[in-house]
PDB file of C-alpha atoms in Angstrom:
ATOM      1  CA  UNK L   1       8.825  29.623  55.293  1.00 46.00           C
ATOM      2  CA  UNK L   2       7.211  26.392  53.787  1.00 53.00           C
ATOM      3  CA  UNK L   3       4.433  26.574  51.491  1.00 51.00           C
ATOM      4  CA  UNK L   4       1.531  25.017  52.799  1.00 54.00           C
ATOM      5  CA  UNK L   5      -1.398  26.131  50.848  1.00 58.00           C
ATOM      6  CA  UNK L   6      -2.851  22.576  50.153  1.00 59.00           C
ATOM      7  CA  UNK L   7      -2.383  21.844  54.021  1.00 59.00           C
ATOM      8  CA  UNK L   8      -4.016  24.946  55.565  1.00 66.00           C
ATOM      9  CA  UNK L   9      -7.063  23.926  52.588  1.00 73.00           C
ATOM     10  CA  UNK L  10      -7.568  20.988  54.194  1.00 74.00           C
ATOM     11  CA  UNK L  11      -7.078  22.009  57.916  1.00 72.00           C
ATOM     12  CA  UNK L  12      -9.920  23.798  58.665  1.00 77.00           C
ATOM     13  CA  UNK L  13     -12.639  20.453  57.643  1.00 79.00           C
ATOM     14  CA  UNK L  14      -9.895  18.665  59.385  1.00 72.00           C
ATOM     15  CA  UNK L  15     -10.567  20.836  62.582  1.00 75.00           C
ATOM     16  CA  UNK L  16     -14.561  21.142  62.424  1.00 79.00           C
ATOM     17  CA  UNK L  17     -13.889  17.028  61.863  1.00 74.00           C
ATOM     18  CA  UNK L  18     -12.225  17.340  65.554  1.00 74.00           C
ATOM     19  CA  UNK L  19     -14.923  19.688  67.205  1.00 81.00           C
ATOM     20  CA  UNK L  20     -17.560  16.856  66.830  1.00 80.00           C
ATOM     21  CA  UNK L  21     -17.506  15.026  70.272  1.00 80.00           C
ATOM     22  CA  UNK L  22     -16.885  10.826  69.332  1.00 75.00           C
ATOM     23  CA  UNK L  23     -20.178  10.167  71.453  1.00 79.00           C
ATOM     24  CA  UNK L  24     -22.508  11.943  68.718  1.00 84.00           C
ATOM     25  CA  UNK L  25     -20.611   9.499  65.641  1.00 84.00           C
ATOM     26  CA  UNK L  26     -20.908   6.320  67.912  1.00 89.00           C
ATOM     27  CA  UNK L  27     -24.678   5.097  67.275  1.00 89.00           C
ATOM     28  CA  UNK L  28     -23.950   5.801  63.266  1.00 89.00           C
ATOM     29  CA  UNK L  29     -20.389   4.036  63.249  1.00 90.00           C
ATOM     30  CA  UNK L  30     -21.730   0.928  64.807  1.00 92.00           C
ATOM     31  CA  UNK L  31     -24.391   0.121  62.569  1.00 93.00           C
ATOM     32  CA  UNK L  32     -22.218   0.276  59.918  1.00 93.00           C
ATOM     33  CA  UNK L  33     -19.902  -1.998  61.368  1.00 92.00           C
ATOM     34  CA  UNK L  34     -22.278  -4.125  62.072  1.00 93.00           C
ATOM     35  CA  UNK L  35     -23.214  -4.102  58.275  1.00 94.00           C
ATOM     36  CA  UNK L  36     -19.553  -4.521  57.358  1.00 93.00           C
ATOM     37  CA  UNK L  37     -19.653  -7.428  59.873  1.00 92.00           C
ATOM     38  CA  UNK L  38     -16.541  -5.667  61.830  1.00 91.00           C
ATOM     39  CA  UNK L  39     -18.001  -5.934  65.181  1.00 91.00           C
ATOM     40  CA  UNK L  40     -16.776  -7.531  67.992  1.00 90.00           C
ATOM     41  CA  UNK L  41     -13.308  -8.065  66.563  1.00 88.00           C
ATOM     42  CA  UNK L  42     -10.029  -5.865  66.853  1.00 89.00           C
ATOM     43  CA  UNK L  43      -9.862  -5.272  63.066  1.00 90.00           C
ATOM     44  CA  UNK L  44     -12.764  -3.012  63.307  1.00 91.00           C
ATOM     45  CA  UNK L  45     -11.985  -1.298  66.398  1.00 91.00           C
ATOM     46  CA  UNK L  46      -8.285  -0.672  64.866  1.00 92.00           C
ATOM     47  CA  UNK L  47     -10.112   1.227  62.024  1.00 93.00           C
ATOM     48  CA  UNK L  48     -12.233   3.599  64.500  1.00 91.00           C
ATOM     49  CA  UNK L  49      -8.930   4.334  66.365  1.00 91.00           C
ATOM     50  CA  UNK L  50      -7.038   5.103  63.458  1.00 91.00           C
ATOM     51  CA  UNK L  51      -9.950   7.633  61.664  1.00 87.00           C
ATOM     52  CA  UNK L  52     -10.265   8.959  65.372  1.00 86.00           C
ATOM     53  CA  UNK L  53      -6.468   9.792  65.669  1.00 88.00           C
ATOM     54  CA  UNK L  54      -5.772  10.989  61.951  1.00 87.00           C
ATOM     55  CA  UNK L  55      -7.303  14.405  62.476  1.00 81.00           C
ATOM     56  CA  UNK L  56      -5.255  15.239  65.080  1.00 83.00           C
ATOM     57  CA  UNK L  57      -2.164  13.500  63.968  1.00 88.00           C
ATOM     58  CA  UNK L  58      -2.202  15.360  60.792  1.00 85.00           C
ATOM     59  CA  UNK L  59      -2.661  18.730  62.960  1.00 82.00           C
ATOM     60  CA  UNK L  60      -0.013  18.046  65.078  1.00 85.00           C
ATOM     61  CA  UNK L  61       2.171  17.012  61.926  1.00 86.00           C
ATOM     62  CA  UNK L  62       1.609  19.888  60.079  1.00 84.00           C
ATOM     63  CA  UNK L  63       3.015  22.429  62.926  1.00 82.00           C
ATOM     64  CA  UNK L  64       6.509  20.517  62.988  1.00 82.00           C
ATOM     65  CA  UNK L  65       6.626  20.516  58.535  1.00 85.00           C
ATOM     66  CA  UNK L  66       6.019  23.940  58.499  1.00 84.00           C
ATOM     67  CA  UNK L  67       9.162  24.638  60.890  1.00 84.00           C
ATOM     68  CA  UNK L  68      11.543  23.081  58.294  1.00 85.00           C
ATOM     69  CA  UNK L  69      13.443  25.788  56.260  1.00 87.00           C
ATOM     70  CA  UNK L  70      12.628  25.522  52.730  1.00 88.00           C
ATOM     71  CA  UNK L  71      15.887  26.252  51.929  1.00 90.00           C
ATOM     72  CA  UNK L  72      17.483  23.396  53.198  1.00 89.00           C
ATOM     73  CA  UNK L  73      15.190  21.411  51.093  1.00 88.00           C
ATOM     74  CA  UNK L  74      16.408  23.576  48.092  1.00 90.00           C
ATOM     75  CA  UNK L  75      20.100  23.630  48.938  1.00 91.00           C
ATOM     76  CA  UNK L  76      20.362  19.780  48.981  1.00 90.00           C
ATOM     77  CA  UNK L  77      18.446  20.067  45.167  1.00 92.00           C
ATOM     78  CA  UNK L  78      20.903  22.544  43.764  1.00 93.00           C
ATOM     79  CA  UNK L  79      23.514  19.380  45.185  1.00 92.00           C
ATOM     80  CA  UNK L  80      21.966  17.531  42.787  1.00 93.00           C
ATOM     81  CA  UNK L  81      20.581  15.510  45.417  1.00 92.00           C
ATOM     82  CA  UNK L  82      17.830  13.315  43.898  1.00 94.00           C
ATOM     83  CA  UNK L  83      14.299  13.809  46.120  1.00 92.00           C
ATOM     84  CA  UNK L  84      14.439  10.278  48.029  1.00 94.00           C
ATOM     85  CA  UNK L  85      18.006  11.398  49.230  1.00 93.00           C
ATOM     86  CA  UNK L  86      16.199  14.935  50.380  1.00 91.00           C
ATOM     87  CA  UNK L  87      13.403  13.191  52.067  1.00 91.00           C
ATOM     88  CA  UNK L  88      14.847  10.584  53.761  1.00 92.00           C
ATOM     89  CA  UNK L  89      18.429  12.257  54.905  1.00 90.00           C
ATOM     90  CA  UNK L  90      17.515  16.267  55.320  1.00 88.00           C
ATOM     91  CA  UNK L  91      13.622  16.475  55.822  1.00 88.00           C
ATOM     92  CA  UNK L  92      12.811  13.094  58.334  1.00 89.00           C
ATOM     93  CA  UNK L  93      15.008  13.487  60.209  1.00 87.00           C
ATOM     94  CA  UNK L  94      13.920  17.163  61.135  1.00 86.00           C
ATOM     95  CA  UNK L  95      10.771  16.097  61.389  1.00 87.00           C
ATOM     96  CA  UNK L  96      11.348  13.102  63.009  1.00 85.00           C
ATOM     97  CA  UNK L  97      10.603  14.593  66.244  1.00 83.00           C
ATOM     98  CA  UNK L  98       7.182  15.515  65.774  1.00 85.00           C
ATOM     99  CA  UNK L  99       6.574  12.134  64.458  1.00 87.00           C
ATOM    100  CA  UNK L 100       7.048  10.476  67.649  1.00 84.00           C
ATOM    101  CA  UNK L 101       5.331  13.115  69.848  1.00 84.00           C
ATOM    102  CA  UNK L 102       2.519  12.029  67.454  1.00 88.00           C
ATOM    103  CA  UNK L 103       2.929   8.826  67.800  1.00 86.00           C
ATOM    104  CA  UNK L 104       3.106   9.393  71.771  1.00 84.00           C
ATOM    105  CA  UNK L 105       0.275  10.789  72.002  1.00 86.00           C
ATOM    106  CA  UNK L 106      -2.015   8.875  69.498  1.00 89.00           C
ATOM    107  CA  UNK L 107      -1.152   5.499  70.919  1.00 88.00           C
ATOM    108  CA  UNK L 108      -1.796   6.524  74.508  1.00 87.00           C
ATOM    109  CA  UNK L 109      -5.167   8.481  73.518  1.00 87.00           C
ATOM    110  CA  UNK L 110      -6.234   4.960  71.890  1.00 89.00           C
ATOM    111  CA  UNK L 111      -4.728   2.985  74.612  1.00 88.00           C
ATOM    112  CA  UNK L 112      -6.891   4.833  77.277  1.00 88.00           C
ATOM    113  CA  UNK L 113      -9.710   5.082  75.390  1.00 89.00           C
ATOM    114  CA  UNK L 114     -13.164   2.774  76.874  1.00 90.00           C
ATOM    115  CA  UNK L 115     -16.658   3.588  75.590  1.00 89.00           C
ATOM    116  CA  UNK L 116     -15.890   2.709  71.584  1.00 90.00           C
ATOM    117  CA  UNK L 117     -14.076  -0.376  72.742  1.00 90.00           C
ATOM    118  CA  UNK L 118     -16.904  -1.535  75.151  1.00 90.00           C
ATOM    119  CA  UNK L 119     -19.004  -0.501  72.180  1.00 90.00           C
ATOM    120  CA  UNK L 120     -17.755  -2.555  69.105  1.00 91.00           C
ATOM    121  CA  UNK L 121     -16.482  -5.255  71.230  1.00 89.00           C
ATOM    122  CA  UNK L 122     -20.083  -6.089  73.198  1.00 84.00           C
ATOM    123  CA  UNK L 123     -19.409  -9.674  74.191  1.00 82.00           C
ATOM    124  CA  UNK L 124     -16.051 -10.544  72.588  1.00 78.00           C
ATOM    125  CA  UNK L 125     -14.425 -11.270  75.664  1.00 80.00           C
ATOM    126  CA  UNK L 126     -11.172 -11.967  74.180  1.00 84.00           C
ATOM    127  CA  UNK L 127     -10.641  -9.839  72.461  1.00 84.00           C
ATOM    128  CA  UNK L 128     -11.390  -6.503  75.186  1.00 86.00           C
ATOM    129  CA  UNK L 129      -8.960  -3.797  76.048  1.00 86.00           C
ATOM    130  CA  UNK L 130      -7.295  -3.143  79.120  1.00 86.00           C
ATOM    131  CA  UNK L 131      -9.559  -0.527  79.804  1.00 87.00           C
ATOM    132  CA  UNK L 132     -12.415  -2.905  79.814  1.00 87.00           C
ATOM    133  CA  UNK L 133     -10.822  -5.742  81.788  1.00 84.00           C
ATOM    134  CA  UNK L 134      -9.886  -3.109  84.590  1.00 85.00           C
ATOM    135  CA  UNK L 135     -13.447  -2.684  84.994  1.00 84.00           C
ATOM    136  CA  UNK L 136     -14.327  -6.550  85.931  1.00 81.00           C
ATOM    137  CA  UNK L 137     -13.039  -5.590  89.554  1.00 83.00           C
ATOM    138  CA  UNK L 138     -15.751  -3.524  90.518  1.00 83.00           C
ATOM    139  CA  UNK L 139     -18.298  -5.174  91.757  1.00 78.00           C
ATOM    140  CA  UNK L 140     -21.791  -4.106  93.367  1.00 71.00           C
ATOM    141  CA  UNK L 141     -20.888  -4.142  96.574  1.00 77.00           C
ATOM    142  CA  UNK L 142     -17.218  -2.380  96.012  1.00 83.00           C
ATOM    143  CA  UNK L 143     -14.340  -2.160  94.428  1.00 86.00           C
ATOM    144  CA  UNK L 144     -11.359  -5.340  95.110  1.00 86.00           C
ATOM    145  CA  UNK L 145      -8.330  -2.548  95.448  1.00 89.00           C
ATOM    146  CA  UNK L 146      -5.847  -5.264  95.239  1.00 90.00           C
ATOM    147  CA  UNK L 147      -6.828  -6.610  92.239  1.00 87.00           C
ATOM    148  CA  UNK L 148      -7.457  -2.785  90.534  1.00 87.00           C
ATOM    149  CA  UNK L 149      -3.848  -1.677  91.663  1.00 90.00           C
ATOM    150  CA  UNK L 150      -2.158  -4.489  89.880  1.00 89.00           C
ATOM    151  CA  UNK L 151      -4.221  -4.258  87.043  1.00 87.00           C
ATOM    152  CA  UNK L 152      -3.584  -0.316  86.506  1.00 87.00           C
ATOM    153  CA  UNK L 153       0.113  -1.517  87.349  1.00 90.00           C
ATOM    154  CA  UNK L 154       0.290  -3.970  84.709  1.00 88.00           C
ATOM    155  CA  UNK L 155      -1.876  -1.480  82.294  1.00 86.00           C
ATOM    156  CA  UNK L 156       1.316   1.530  82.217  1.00 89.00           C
ATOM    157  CA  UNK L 157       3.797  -1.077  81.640  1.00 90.00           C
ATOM    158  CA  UNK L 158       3.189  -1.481  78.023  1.00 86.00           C
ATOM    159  CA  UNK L 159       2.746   2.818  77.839  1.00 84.00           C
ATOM    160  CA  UNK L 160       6.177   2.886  80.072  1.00 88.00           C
ATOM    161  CA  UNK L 161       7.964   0.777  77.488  1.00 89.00           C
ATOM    162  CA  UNK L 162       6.590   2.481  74.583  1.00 83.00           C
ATOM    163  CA  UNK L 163       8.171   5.774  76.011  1.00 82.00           C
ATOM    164  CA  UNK L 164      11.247   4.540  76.509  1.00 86.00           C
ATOM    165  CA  UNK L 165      11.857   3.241  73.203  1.00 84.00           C
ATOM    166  CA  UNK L 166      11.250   6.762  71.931  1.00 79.00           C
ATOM    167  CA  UNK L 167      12.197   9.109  74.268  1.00 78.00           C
ATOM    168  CA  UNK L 168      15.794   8.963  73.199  1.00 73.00           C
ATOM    169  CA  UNK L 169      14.875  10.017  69.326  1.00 67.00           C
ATOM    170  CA  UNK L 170      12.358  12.682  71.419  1.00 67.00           C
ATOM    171  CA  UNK L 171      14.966  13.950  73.574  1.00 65.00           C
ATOM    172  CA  UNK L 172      17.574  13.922  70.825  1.00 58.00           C
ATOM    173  CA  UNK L 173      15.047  15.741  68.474  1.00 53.00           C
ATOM    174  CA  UNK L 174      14.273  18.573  70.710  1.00 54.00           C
ATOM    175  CA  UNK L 175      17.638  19.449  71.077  1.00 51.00           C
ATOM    176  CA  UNK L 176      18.423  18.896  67.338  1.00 49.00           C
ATOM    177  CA  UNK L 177      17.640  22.558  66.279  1.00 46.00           C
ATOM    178  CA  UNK L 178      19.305  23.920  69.460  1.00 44.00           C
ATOM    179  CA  UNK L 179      22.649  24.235  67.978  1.00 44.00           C
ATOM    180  CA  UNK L 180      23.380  26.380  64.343  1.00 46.00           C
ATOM    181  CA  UNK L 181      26.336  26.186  62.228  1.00 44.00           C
TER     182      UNK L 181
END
């Protein structure tokens, strides 16, 4: 339905971006934070996670603006509805959706992730993710279960309330395009 030449141009560097494993960019990206003095602070490590989920965010995004009928889009114009009006009361809203499954799943692949954190942050204590600080209870000569349980406890609360913020606009989204008329 929706023309998405310029998209589908850009999708398949966007893709061969995706196929390169973060390991192989992780040597490279820290010595130029450490040139751009962004090391062991969140500021930098905000910046990896953001180029790390932008590839796939804009993959997943593209999927749900494709769905939306261009004639809707058209319909509202020959309304003589100006094209803030069309974005913001016809098009987000459809894909609305697909915005927070993105933002689902972006937030919890940066809220899991460990080896870039322990990476950029080295010995900035302070500033470490949960990730990291789980990994304090392991010891040499075991593992303290109490102490791990509470911590992985305490680690999904912040995911739990994240989803449950959203879920209603997910839930009401997939069921959005359910009903015609």
């Amino acid at each position: 339905d929706r023309d998405v030449t310029g998209v589908q141009t850009c999708a398949l560097p966007i893709l061969i971006v995706q196929m390169i494993p973060g390991q192989a960019l992780i040597i490279g990206l820290f010595r130029d934070f450490d040139r751009l003095n962004l090391l062991q602070n969140l500021g930098g490590l905000i910046i990896v996670y953001a180029a790390q989920a932008l590839p796939v965010s804009i993959w997943m995004l593209r999927n749900f603006v494709a769905t939306v009928p261009r004639h809707l889009e058209e319909a509202a114009a020959i309304d003589g509805a100006p094209p803030r009006t069309i974005f913001w009361r016809i098009l987000f809203p459809l894909v609305a959706p697909g915005l927070v499954a993105t933002s689902i799943f972006a937030f919890i692949t940066a809220y899991n992730e460990f080896i870039v954190a322990l990476t950029f942050l080295g010995q900035a204590h302070a500033t470490y993710t949960l990730p990291i600080y789980v990994t304090y209870f392991f010891g040499r000569g075991g593992a303290q279960w109490g102490p791990i349980m509470a911590a992985s406890v305490m680690y999904t609360i912040p995911v739990v309330i994240f989803f449950l913020i959203v879920r209603r606009r997910l839930v009401g989204g997939l069921v959005a395009g359910a009903v015609k008329g």
